[in-house]
Coordinates of N, CA and C in Angstrom, one line a residue:
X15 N 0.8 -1.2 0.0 CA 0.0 0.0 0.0 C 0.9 1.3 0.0
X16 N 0.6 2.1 -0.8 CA 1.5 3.5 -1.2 C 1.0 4.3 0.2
X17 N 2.0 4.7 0.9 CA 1.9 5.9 2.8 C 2.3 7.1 1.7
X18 N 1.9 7.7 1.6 CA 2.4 9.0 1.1 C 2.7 9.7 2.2
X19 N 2.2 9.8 3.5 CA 2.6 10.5 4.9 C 4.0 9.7 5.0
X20 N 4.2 8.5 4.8 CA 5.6 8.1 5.3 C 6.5 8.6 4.2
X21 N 6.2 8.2 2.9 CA 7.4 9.1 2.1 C 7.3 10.6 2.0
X22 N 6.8 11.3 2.6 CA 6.6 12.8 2.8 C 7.5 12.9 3.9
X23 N 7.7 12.1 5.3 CA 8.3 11.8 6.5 C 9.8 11.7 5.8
X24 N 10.1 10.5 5.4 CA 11.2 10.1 4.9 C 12.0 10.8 4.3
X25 N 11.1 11.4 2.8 CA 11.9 13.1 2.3 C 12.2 13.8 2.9
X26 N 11.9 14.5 4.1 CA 11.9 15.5 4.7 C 13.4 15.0 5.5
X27 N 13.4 13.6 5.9 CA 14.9 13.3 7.0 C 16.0 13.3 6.3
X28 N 15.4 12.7 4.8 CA 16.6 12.5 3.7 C 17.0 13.8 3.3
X29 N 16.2 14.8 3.0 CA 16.7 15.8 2.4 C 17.1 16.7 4.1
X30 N 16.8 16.9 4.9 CA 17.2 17.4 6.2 C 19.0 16.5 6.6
X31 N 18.8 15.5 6.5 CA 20.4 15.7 6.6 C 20.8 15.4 5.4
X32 N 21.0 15.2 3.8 CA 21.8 15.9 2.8 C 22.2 17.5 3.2
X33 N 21.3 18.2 3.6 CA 21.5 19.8 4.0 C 22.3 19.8 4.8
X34 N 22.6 19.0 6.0 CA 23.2 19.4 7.1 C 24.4 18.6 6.8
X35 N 24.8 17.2 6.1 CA 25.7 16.7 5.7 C 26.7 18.0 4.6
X36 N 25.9 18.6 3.9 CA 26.4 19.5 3.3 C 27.1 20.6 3.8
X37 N 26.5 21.4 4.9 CA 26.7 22.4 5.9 C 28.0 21.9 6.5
X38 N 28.3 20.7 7.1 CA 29.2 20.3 7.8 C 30.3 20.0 7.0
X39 N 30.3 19.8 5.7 CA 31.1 19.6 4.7 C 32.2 21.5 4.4
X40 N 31.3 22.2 4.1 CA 31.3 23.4 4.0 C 32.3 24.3 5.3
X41 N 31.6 23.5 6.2 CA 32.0 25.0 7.6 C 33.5 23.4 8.2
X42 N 33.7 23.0 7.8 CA 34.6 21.9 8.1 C 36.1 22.6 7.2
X43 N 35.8 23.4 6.6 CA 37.3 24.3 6.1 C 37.2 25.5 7.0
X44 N 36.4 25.8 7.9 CA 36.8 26.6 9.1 C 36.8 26.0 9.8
X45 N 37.2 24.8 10.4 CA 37.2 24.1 11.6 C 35.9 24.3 12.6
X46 N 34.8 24.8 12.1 CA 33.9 24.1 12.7 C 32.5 23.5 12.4
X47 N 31.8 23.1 13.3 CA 30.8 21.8 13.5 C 29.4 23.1 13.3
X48 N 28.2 22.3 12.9 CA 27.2 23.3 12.3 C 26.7 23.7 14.0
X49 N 26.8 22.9 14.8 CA 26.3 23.6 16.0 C 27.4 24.6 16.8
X50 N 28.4 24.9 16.9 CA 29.7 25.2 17.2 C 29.4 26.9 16.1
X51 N 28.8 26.6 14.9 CA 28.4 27.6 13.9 C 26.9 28.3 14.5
X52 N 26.5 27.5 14.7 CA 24.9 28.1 15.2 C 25.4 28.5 16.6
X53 N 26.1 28.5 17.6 CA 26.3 28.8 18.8 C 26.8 30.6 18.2
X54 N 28.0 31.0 18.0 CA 28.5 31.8 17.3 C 27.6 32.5 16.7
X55 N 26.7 32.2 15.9 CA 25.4 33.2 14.8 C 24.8 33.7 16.3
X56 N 24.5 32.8 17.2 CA 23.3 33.1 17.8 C 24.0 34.4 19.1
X57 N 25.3 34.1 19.1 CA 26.1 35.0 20.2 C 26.4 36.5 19.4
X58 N 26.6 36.2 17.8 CA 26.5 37.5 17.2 C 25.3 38.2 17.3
X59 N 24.0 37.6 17.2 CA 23.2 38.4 17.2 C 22.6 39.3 18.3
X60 N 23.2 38.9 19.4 CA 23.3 39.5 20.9 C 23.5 40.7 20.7
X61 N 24.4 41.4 19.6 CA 24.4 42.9 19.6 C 25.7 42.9 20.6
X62 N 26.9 42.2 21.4 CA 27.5 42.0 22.5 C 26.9 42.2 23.7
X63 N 25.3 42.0 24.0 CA 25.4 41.5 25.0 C 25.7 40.0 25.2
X64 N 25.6 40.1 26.8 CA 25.9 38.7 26.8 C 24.6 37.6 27.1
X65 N 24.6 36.5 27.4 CA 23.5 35.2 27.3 C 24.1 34.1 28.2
X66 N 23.3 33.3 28.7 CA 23.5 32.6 29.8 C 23.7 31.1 28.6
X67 N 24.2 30.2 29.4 CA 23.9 29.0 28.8 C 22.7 28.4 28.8
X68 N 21.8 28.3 29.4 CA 20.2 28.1 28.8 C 19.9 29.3 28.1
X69 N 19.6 30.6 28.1 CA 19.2 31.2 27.2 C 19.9 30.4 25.1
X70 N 21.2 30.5 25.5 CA 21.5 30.0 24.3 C 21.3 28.5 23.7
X71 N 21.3 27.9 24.8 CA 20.2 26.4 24.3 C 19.2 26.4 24.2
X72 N 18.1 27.4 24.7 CA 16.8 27.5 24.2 C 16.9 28.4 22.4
X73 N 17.9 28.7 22.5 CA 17.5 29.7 20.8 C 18.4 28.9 20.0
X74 N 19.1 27.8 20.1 CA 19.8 26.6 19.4 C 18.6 25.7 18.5
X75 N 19.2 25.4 17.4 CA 18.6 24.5 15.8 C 18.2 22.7 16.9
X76 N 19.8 22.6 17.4 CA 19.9 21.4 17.8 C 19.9 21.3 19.3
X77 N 18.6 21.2 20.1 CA 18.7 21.8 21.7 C 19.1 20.1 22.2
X78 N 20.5 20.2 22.5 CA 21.4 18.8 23.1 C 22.2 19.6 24.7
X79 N 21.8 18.0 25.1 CA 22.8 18.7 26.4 C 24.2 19.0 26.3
X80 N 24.9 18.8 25.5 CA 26.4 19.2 25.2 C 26.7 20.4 24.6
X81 N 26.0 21.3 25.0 CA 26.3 22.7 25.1 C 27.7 23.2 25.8
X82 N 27.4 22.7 27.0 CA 28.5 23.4 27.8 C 30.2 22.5 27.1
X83 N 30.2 21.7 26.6 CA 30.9 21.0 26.0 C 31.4 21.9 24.6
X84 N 30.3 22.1 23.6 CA 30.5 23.2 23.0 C 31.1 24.6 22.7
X85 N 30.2 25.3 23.7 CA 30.9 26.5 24.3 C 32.3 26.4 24.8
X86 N 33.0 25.5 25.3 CA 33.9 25.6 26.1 C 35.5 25.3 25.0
X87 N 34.6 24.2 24.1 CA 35.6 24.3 22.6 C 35.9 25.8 22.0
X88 N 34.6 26.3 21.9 CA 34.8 27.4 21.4 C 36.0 28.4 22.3
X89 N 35.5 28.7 23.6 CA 36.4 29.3 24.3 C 38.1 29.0 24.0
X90 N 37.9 27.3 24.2 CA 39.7 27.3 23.6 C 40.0 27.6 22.6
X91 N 39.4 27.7 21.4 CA 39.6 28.5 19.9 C 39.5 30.2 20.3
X92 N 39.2 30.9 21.2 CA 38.9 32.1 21.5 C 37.9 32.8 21.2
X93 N 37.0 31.8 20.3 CA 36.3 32.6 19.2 C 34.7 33.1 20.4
X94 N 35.0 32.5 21.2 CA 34.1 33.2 22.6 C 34.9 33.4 24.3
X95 N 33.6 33.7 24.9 CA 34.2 34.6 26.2 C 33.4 33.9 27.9
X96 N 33.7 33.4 28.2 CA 32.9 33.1 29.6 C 33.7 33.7 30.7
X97 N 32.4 34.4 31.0 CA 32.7 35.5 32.6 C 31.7 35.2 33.2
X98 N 31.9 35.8 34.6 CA 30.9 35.5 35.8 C 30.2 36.7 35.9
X99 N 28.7 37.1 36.1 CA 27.5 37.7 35.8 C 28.5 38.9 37.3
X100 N 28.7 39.8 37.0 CA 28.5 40.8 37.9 C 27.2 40.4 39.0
X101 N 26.3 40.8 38.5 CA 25.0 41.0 39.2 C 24.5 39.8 40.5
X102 N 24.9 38.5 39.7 CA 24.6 37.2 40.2 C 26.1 36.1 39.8
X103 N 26.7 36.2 40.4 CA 28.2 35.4 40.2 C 28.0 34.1 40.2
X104 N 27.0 33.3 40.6 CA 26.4 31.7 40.3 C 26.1 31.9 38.5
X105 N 25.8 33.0 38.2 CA 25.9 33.1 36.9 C 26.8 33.5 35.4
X106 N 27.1 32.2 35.0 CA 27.9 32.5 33.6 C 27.2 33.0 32.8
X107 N 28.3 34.1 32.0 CA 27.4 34.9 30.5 C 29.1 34.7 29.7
X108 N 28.0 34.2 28.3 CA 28.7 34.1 27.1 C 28.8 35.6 26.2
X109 N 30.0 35.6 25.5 CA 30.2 36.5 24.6 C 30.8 36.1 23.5
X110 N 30.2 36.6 22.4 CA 31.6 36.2 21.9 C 32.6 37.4 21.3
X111 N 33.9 36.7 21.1 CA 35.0 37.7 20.7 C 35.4 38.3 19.5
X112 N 36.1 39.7 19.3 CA 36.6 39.7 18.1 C 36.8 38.5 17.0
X113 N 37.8 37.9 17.8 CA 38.0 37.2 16.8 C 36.6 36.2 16.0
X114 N 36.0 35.9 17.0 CA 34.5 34.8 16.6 C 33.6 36.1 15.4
X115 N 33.9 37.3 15.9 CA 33.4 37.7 15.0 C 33.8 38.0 13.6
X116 N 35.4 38.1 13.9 CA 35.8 38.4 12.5 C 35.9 36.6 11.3
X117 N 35.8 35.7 12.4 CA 35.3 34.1 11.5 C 34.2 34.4 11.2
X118 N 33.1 35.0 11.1 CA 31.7 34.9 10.9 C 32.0 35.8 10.0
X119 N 32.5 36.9 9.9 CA 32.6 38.1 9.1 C 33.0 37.1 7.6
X120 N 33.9 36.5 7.8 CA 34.9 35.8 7.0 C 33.9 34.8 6.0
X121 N 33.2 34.3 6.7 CA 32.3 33.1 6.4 C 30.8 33.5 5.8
X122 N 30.3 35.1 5.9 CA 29.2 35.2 5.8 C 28.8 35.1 4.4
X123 N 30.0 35.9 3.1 CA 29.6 35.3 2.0 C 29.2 34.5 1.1
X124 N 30.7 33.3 2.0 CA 30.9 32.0 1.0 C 29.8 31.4 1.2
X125 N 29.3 31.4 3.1 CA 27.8 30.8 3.1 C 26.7 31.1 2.4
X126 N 26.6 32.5 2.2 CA 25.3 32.8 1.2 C 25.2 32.5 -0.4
X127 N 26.6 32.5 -0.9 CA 26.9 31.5 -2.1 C 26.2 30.1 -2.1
X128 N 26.8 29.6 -1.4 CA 26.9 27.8 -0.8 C 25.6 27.5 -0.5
X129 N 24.5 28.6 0.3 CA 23.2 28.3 0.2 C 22.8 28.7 -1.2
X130 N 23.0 29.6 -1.6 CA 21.9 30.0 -3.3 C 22.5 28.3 -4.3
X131 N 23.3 28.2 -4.1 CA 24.1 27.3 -5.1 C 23.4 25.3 -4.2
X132 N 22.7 26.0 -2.9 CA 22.1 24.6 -2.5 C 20.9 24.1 -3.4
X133 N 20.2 25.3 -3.2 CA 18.8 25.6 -3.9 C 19.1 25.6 -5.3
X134 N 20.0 26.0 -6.1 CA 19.9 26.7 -7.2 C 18.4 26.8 -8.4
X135 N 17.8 25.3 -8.3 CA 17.1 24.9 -9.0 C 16.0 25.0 -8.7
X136 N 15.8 25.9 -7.6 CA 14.3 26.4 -7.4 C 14.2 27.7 -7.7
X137 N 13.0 28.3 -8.4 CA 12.8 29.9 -8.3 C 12.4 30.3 -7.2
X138 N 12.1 31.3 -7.1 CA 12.2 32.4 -5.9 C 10.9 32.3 -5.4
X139 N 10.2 31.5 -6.3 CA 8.5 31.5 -6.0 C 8.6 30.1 -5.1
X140 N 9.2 29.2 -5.9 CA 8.9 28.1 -5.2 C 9.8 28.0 -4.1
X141 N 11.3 28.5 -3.8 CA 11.5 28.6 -2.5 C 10.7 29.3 -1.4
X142 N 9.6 30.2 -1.8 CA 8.6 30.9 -0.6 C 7.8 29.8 -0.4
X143 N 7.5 29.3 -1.5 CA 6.3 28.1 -1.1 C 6.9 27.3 -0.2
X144 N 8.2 26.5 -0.9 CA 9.0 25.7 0.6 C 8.6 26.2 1.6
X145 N 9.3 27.3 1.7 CA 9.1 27.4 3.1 C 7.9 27.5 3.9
X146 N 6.8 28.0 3.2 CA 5.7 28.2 3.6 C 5.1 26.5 4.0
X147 N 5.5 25.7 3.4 CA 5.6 24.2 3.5 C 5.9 23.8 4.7
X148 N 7.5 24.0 4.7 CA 8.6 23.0 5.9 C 7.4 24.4 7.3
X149 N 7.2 25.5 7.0 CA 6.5 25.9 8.4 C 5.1 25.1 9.2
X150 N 4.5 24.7 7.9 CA 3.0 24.3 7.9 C 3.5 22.9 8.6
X151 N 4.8 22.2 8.5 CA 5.1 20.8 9.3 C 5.4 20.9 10.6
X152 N 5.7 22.5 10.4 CA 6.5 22.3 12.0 C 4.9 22.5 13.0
X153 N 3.8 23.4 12.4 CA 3.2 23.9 13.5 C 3.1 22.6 14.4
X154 N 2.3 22.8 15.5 CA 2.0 21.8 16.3 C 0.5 22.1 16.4
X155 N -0.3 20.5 15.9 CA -1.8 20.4 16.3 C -2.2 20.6 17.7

């Protein structure tokens, strides 16, 4: 019997990690991992403030407990900052550094190449409709 919900399921995992197999292919000539990448986007967009380690697991792609495992890679690369909260000293806040910023700076092109050149083969119409798609999966009934 043809599941069209199961091969609709299945496309979505197959083509969800070809993407992410690709991503890690890509950010693997900067020495880093797509989440090690998304930690960094998500500390840039801080504006330099700073963020706790749950705040930054809650706005993470892939919410895994090896965060603090993460962050702390990063720290030995320099490309971030962990200090103790003035306000509340039981409290760690992340930053990230010049330098994490000037890798991101470095990376922001090739990435937006590397994504148009993922898609290439859709027009501009049917990438809205994707998306308007992959959102319609995520809602929750």
């Amino acid at each position: 019997m043809d599941n069209l919900h199961n091969k609709a399921v299945i496309n979505l995992m197959l083509t969800g990690n070809y993407v992410v197999e690709n991503i890690n292919s890509f950010l693997k000539v900067y020495d880093l991992t797509v989440q090690q990448f998304n930690i960094l986007r998500i500390l840039r967009g801080q504006d330099g403030l700073p963020i706790n380690l749950y705040e930054l697991q809650d706005h993470m792609i892939h919410k895994m407990s090896n965060t603090t495992r993460l962050v702390e890679k990063l720290r030995k690369k320099e490309l971030l900052e962990r200090k103790v909260c003035e306000s509340n000293r039981r409290k760690i806040e992340i930053l990230i550094t010049d330098k994490g910023l000037g890798l991101l700076a470095g990376i922001d092109q090739s990435l937006i190449d590397f994504e148009k050149n993922l898609v290439h083969q859709l027009s501009r119409e049917e990438i809205v409709k994707l998306l308007e798609l992959l959102n319609k999966v995520k809602i929750k009934s």
